[in-house]
Structure formats: structure tokens, C-alpha cells
């Protein structure tokens, strides 16, 4: 899909901006805290009606204003020329697509996919399971309405069960009947989530491996030349050398993602099996006053060269893997929906070494991609990256 124009009003520090995009490469340049990321945040909001920076919609509304608004004109592979209008108020949001009001998230999510690259993506590798789980949930929910329904049902039932456990009146036996009522929908949804997550991660894994190979094949196979020795008191002491890669110059270590459910046999359990699982944990959960196992505790295991990336990968490998996860997300969305997502790159590539940076651009410019990309930076892009439609950003204004 192609974002042809965007109008933003009272969104963070952007009082009003009306921008028309005449090609598939837009670059927003300016100092920090001028509004570049805010514009990308508004563009990304059309995807799942949520910010990639905060869960509090009211913080998106400019101080002292009653509401914020985003309007986009989109050229879409399936829907043709489409107009989306979003109004954000402290009490909620209102969404219209071609004049028709959208009342259910399930009727909207996945129509207009975007993929956001930020420096915070490194937390997908280094951070807690919750970040990886949210990333996976969004990718699967955008391509599978049944997954979204199961996810919503699971979290409603989980919240109710946890609320009951917090009361804890009389222990698990006294709560048995009430727990039964909440665990039935919880078990039904858990069985769906576990199976669909396993299938989704298996598909994503192929894209992660391919993206990582494109970005890092040469960068990781080439050791740096030896440094000159340091001389102290006429004694020659070899300088510390970077560790040479154990992989041949034409081959990078493979990257992989695997589903790591919190319940070892979770993918094999049906609704009855999950109901037994939750029932068997009642005493423990009542004592701790929360549900300690289930899909809400799942993780994704990331590896490079067969070893856990969080503990053993270098910083360069971790950054390459984080970007590979986003590239894999884009490829997966395109594969599952037939729609090319818009890529939003928020000043992320400056943290890559030149080799990986060139390979990133090569991968998104490949024949099977054709994605529109909106990027930000404090300096214009390198000339070798081709032609961009440039916008200078200062104090929430675009020129």
C-alpha cells in the first residue's frame, strides 16, 4: 500500500500538518524533539489504532486541546483509494473508513499494515518476554482475525480470574465454582493461542533467517585488520584484537526464532487439557494471587549460531537481529495479506555499522519488497541511498 497524504492536527507538538507524498521514499530531517517521531507515530496509528510509543492515547492529544485528529489517503492493493479518519479524545477514539464508522477493532485491524523500526527494537532481543510477546501478538492479530478474537477472550477471562484470586477468600477450594466459570473461556482461548502462535512463529522463522542473512552475511564474516602494537617503555605489547568470526566470509551465523510456551506441552493441549492445567495450579495461584502459567507468560527464543542471542550475541549481531525481526514482520504481513506494509524507520539506522546499513537498504529495495518507507534522521540520508522526498521539521512544522 502507499500512503499518499496525511493530515495531523493537535497531535503531540504538531498543531497542524498537511503533507502529500509524491513517491515511495520520504525523509524527515531535523534536530531531536522537533516532531519527526510524532509524525511517524501518527502514520503508524492507522495500523492497529495504537501508538508504538505509549498505551495512553490521551497523551497524544496536544496540551490544552479537546481532541487530536489524523486523516490519511491510502492507495491500497485491495481497497483502491481509501480515506481513513481518526479522532482521539480523552474518553476514546472514533474511526471512519471511507465515511463508514468502524465500531469493532476486529473489523479494522490488519487492513492498513505498517512496520515500525526504532532504536527501542533492541529490547526485542535484550528485554523481557513481554515485549517479544506483544510483537508476536500484533503480527498475528493483523493477519488472523481468529487469533485476535482468542487473544481478546483470553485476556478478559484472565483479568476476571486474577481479580478473583486477589480476593482470595477461603482459599482455592472456596473459590472452586467461581474459578470453574472463568477457566472455561480461559482454557478455550489458551488452546487457540498456543496452536496459532506455534504455527505463526514457524512461518516467521524462515523470514527472520532470510532477513538476518541479507543484513549480516559479509559484515560478520570479515575480521578487522590487526592494529599496530602499543609501545610502553620500549616494550612491545600487542593491542587487544577483535575476535575473528568463526564463520566463512560468505556465510553468517544463522538466526532463528522459536516459540517458547510457558507450559511445556502447551501446543498439544486442547481445551480440556488447558482446563486441567489451570485447575491444577489453583492452590499455587491462590497463594500468589495471580495466574502464574499460561499463554500470557509465553516467550520467543531468539538465537544466533544456535546460541541464545541475549547472552551470547555481540552488540552488532543483536542490532542486526532486532532489525531482522522487523523485516521478517513486514515479509510475513505481505505474505499473509497480499498487502505491502508501509515501513516507518525512526532514526534507527545510524546505530548500525555501514555494512549492515547498506544491506538493510538493499533488502527493503529488493524486487519482492516495493514498500513505501518514511524515515527520520538528524542529517539527510546518504546520497547512495537514492532519491527521497525531503521534509525539514522544526517545532512541529514541516517544510
XYZ file of C-alpha atoms in Angstrom:
399
model
C 0.000 0.000 0.000
C 1.038 3.598 -0.441
C 0.336 6.477 1.936
C -0.495 9.301 -0.462
C -1.179 12.012 2.116
C -1.541 12.579 5.830
C -3.138 15.402 7.794
C -2.399 15.697 11.505
C -3.959 18.130 13.965
C -3.236 18.703 17.665
C -1.179 15.523 17.838
C 1.571 15.948 20.435
C 3.548 19.022 19.298
C 2.068 19.071 15.780
C -0.600 21.782 15.748
C -1.378 21.184 12.082
C 0.418 19.461 9.232
C -0.880 18.523 5.799
C 1.610 16.512 3.771
C 1.319 14.964 0.306
C 3.735 12.187 -0.641
C 4.683 12.028 -4.302
C 6.856 8.892 -4.251
C 7.682 5.902 -2.078
C 10.592 7.445 -0.106
C 10.027 10.241 2.415
C 12.701 11.531 4.776
C 12.054 13.875 7.723
C 15.168 15.697 8.868
C 15.633 17.897 11.917
C 17.047 18.167 15.393
C 15.759 15.991 18.192
C 12.399 16.808 19.845
C 11.096 18.739 16.832
C 8.262 16.389 15.829
C 9.798 13.861 13.424
C 8.883 10.841 15.518
C 5.454 12.311 16.259
C 4.659 12.292 12.547
C 5.724 8.652 12.225
C 3.677 7.842 15.323
C 0.596 9.364 13.682
C 1.240 7.415 10.463
C 1.678 4.194 12.406
C -1.541 4.767 14.344
C -3.597 3.814 11.277
C -2.371 0.231 11.507
C -3.764 -1.017 14.835
C -5.220 2.200 16.302
C -2.467 2.306 18.882
C 0.782 4.198 19.340
C 4.123 2.426 19.070
C 5.374 4.622 21.938
C 2.632 4.638 24.586
C -0.523 2.842 25.628
C -2.101 6.073 26.876
C -3.968 7.689 23.979
C -4.711 10.843 25.971
C -1.000 11.723 25.987
C -1.182 12.020 22.199
C -3.554 14.971 22.383
C -1.796 18.346 22.429
C -1.855 20.070 25.806
C -4.981 22.150 26.269
C -6.808 20.687 23.264
C -10.020 18.679 23.384
C -9.063 16.203 20.676
C -6.465 15.200 18.113
C -7.113 14.079 14.550
C -5.357 12.041 11.876
C -6.582 11.753 8.283
C -4.863 9.625 5.642
C -5.408 8.963 1.969
C -4.141 5.494 1.076
C -3.688 3.692 -2.216
C -4.419 0.088 -1.313
C -3.839 -3.188 -3.162
C -7.308 -4.477 -2.254
C -9.471 -1.434 -1.498
C -8.135 1.074 -4.023
C -8.044 4.711 -2.971
C -9.210 4.802 0.661
C -9.570 7.543 3.232
C -9.162 6.897 6.965
C -10.067 9.480 9.613
C -9.263 9.050 13.307
C -10.319 11.345 16.139
C -8.732 10.929 19.553
C -10.489 12.187 22.681
C -9.697 11.627 26.364
C -12.588 9.176 26.554
C -11.760 7.115 23.463
C -11.330 7.217 19.707
C -13.587 7.452 16.677
C -12.561 5.877 13.367
C -14.085 6.234 9.913
C -13.023 4.405 6.771
C -14.416 5.947 3.571
C -17.100 7.615 5.659
C -18.203 4.442 7.439
C -17.668 4.333 11.181
C -15.607 1.400 12.493
C -17.070 0.048 15.722
C -15.018 -3.115 16.328
C -11.235 -3.407 16.326
C -11.548 -6.820 14.679
C -13.276 -5.209 11.683
C -10.322 -2.865 11.163
C -7.007 -4.222 12.393
C -4.830 -5.590 9.613
C -6.323 -3.534 6.807
C -3.534 -0.953 6.703
C -0.325 -2.581 7.946
C 2.724 -0.578 8.987
C 6.002 -1.798 10.467
C 7.979 0.489 12.764
C 11.768 0.385 13.196
C 13.063 2.234 16.259
C 16.168 2.156 18.434
C 13.983 0.569 21.118
C 13.702 -2.568 18.970
C 16.924 -3.761 20.576
C 14.734 -4.601 23.574
C 13.088 -7.302 21.457
C 16.401 -9.135 21.846
C 17.651 -7.900 25.220
C 14.401 -7.171 27.017
C 11.711 -9.085 28.848
C 9.388 -11.703 27.310
C 6.520 -9.201 27.395
C 7.996 -7.123 24.570
C 8.529 -10.123 22.333
C 5.035 -11.392 23.134
C 3.448 -8.043 22.200
C 5.407 -8.011 18.940
C 4.202 -11.513 18.091
C 0.609 -10.801 19.130
C 0.385 -7.762 16.872
C 1.872 -9.547 13.844
C -0.506 -12.488 14.235
C -3.568 -10.386 15.086
C -3.091 -8.305 11.940
C -3.210 -11.407 9.752
C -5.599 -13.720 11.633
C -8.982 -12.454 12.924
C -9.488 -15.690 14.882
C -6.227 -15.068 16.709
C -7.338 -11.562 17.676
C -10.659 -12.883 18.993
C -8.902 -15.607 21.017
C -6.427 -13.061 22.402
C -9.209 -10.711 23.495
C -11.204 -13.557 25.058
C -8.148 -14.859 26.887
C -7.255 -11.512 28.439
C -10.845 -10.832 29.520
C -11.041 -14.217 31.249
C -7.538 -13.831 32.707
C -8.384 -10.437 34.209
C -11.516 -11.894 35.803
C -9.643 -14.915 37.207
C -6.871 -12.722 38.625
C -9.390 -10.384 40.206
C -10.983 -13.371 41.910
C -7.610 -14.702 43.053
C -6.744 -11.337 44.586
C -9.836 -11.583 46.767
C -8.613 -14.967 47.952
C -11.497 -15.522 50.361
C -11.157 -19.006 51.884
C -8.508 -20.376 49.520
C -8.796 -22.286 46.263
C -11.423 -24.753 47.483
C -13.819 -21.982 48.472
C -13.370 -20.316 45.066
C -13.715 -23.536 43.092
C -17.101 -22.892 41.490
C -16.247 -19.319 40.510
C -12.856 -20.353 39.145
C -14.559 -23.018 37.010
C -16.644 -20.337 35.344
C -13.625 -18.206 34.419
C -11.341 -21.078 33.470
C -13.671 -22.450 30.793
C -13.250 -19.469 28.408
C -9.624 -19.117 29.540
C -8.869 -22.708 28.532
C -10.706 -22.401 25.225
C -8.751 -19.312 24.256
C -5.435 -20.696 25.548
C -5.714 -23.734 23.263
C -6.274 -21.464 20.266
C -3.439 -19.097 21.134
C -0.847 -21.806 21.721
C -1.516 -23.567 18.424
C -1.700 -20.391 16.369
C 1.417 -18.932 17.976
C 3.406 -22.073 17.214
C 2.270 -22.025 13.570
C 2.913 -18.287 13.230
C 6.410 -18.428 14.726
C 7.309 -21.299 12.403
C 6.433 -19.113 9.408
C 8.164 -16.070 10.867
C 11.327 -18.078 11.477
C 12.023 -18.513 7.768
C 11.709 -14.751 7.244
C 13.937 -13.954 10.251
C 16.688 -16.250 8.952
C 16.493 -14.772 5.433
C 16.500 -11.153 6.661
C 19.429 -11.731 9.008
C 21.439 -13.382 6.258
C 20.857 -10.407 3.947
C 21.958 -7.879 6.565
C 24.942 -9.646 8.094
C 26.454 -12.159 5.658
C 29.515 -10.055 4.837
C 29.621 -7.870 7.941
C 30.133 -10.830 10.282
C 32.489 -12.820 8.135
C 35.257 -10.272 7.906
C 37.704 -9.760 10.763
C 39.232 -6.319 11.234
C 42.895 -5.880 10.265
C 45.343 -6.184 13.145
C 46.167 -2.959 14.957
C 49.651 -1.552 15.430
C 51.293 -2.643 18.720
C 51.441 -0.180 21.591
C 54.940 0.666 22.891
C 55.419 1.327 26.598
C 58.970 1.794 27.864
C 60.326 0.298 24.644
C 58.326 -2.913 25.264
C 56.051 -4.067 22.510
C 52.617 -5.154 23.776
C 50.042 -6.436 21.287
C 46.865 -4.368 21.305
C 43.601 -6.106 22.082
C 42.227 -7.611 18.899
C 38.603 -8.081 17.957
C 37.623 -11.712 17.912
C 37.635 -13.039 14.373
C 34.398 -14.566 13.166
C 34.369 -18.386 13.154
C 32.191 -18.277 10.065
C 33.482 -18.068 6.484
C 33.355 -14.673 4.812
C 30.427 -15.683 2.612
C 28.369 -17.132 5.422
C 26.882 -15.529 8.556
C 25.720 -17.484 11.592
C 22.074 -18.417 11.237
C 19.487 -16.504 13.208
C 16.319 -18.189 14.381
C 13.173 -17.601 16.387
C 11.340 -20.379 18.211
C 8.139 -20.451 20.216
C 8.819 -20.933 23.940
C 5.492 -21.593 25.692
C 5.317 -21.225 29.453
C 3.671 -24.667 29.618
C 5.993 -27.212 28.053
C 3.313 -29.177 26.200
C 1.034 -26.205 25.648
C 0.759 -26.660 21.885
C -0.508 -30.208 22.399
C -3.241 -29.332 24.897
C -6.851 -28.994 23.818
C -9.472 -27.059 25.762
C -9.902 -29.887 28.270
C -6.151 -30.157 28.773
C -5.820 -26.450 29.433
C -8.741 -26.540 31.863
C -6.901 -29.242 33.814
C -3.729 -27.173 33.688
C -5.404 -24.134 35.231
C -7.246 -26.275 37.801
C -4.011 -27.928 38.912
C -2.452 -24.527 39.546
C -5.246 -23.144 41.728
C -3.554 -23.642 45.098
C -0.337 -22.009 43.929
C -2.162 -19.210 42.078
C -4.398 -18.508 45.081
C -1.350 -18.236 47.304
C 0.374 -15.848 44.863
C -2.927 -14.142 43.951
C -2.268 -14.254 40.227
C -2.238 -16.745 37.343
C 1.345 -17.922 37.056
C 1.227 -20.007 33.873
C -0.488 -19.752 30.523
C -0.054 -18.006 27.167
C 0.306 -14.648 28.948
C 3.716 -15.919 30.154
C 4.926 -17.256 26.783
C 8.152 -16.135 25.163
C 10.020 -16.381 21.864
C 13.564 -17.740 21.942
C 15.999 -15.842 19.697
C 19.270 -17.460 18.693
C 22.301 -16.616 16.569
C 24.504 -19.502 15.517
C 22.408 -21.798 17.697
C 23.150 -19.853 20.896
C 20.795 -17.551 22.833
C 21.165 -14.089 21.305
C 20.552 -12.239 24.559
C 23.541 -13.830 26.306
C 25.990 -14.677 23.537
C 25.427 -12.433 20.501
C 27.611 -9.349 20.034
C 26.013 -5.925 20.067
C 26.223 -5.765 16.279
C 24.577 -9.159 15.981
C 21.828 -8.144 18.396
C 21.093 -4.964 16.448
C 21.073 -6.906 13.195
C 18.705 -9.457 14.710
C 16.348 -6.766 16.029
C 16.069 -5.233 12.569
C 15.673 -8.704 11.073
C 12.632 -9.254 13.285
C 11.027 -6.138 11.831
C 11.939 -7.088 8.261
C 10.509 -10.551 8.940
C 7.334 -8.941 10.257
C 6.986 -6.946 7.030
C 7.588 -10.020 4.857
C 5.126 -12.074 6.913
C 2.413 -9.407 6.663
C 2.929 -9.195 2.904
C 2.838 -12.990 2.573
C -0.306 -13.435 4.650
C -2.345 -10.442 3.441
C -1.072 -9.611 -0.033
C -0.513 -6.015 1.134
C 2.868 -4.271 1.250
C 3.114 -2.575 4.663
C 4.447 0.961 4.953
C 7.816 0.956 6.754
C 8.467 3.633 9.386
C 12.166 3.962 10.306
C 12.721 6.293 13.241
C 16.391 7.303 13.252
C 17.374 3.691 13.784
C 19.929 3.067 11.064
C 22.536 5.443 12.432
C 23.250 2.841 15.112
C 24.235 0.223 12.529
C 27.694 -0.127 11.065
C 27.977 0.955 7.389
C 27.946 -2.621 6.074
C 24.739 -3.578 7.837
C 23.175 -0.220 6.942
C 23.794 -0.776 3.234
C 22.428 -4.286 3.451
C 19.287 -3.051 5.209
C 18.533 -0.630 2.389
C 19.311 -3.302 -0.191
C 16.847 -5.669 1.450
C 13.943 -3.209 1.513
C 14.668 -2.145 -2.068
C 14.637 -5.734 -3.346
C 12.270 -6.721 -6.146
C 9.931 -8.616 -3.808
C 9.521 -5.700 -1.424
C 8.412 -2.413 -3.018
C 7.477 -0.965 0.354
C 6.985 2.723 0.921
C 9.302 3.959 3.659
C 9.060 7.033 5.864
C 12.351 7.666 7.655
C 13.696 10.238 10.092
C 17.151 11.483 10.991
C 19.122 14.455 12.247
C 21.011 14.592 8.941
C 19.939 13.884 5.341
C 20.329 10.309 4.073
C 23.476 9.218 2.265
C 23.492 10.043 -1.431
C 23.994 6.377 -2.273
C 20.523 5.643 -0.904
C 18.885 7.286 -3.894
C 16.216 9.935 -4.227
C 13.988 10.990 -1.315
C 11.171 13.451 -0.868
C 12.640 15.636 1.882
C 10.826 17.420 4.723
C 12.538 19.696 7.221
C 10.979 19.513 10.683
C 11.190 22.318 13.220
C 8.916 22.910 16.212
C 6.181 20.639 14.917
C 6.163 22.308 11.482
C 7.083 20.660 8.192
C 8.558 22.331 5.129
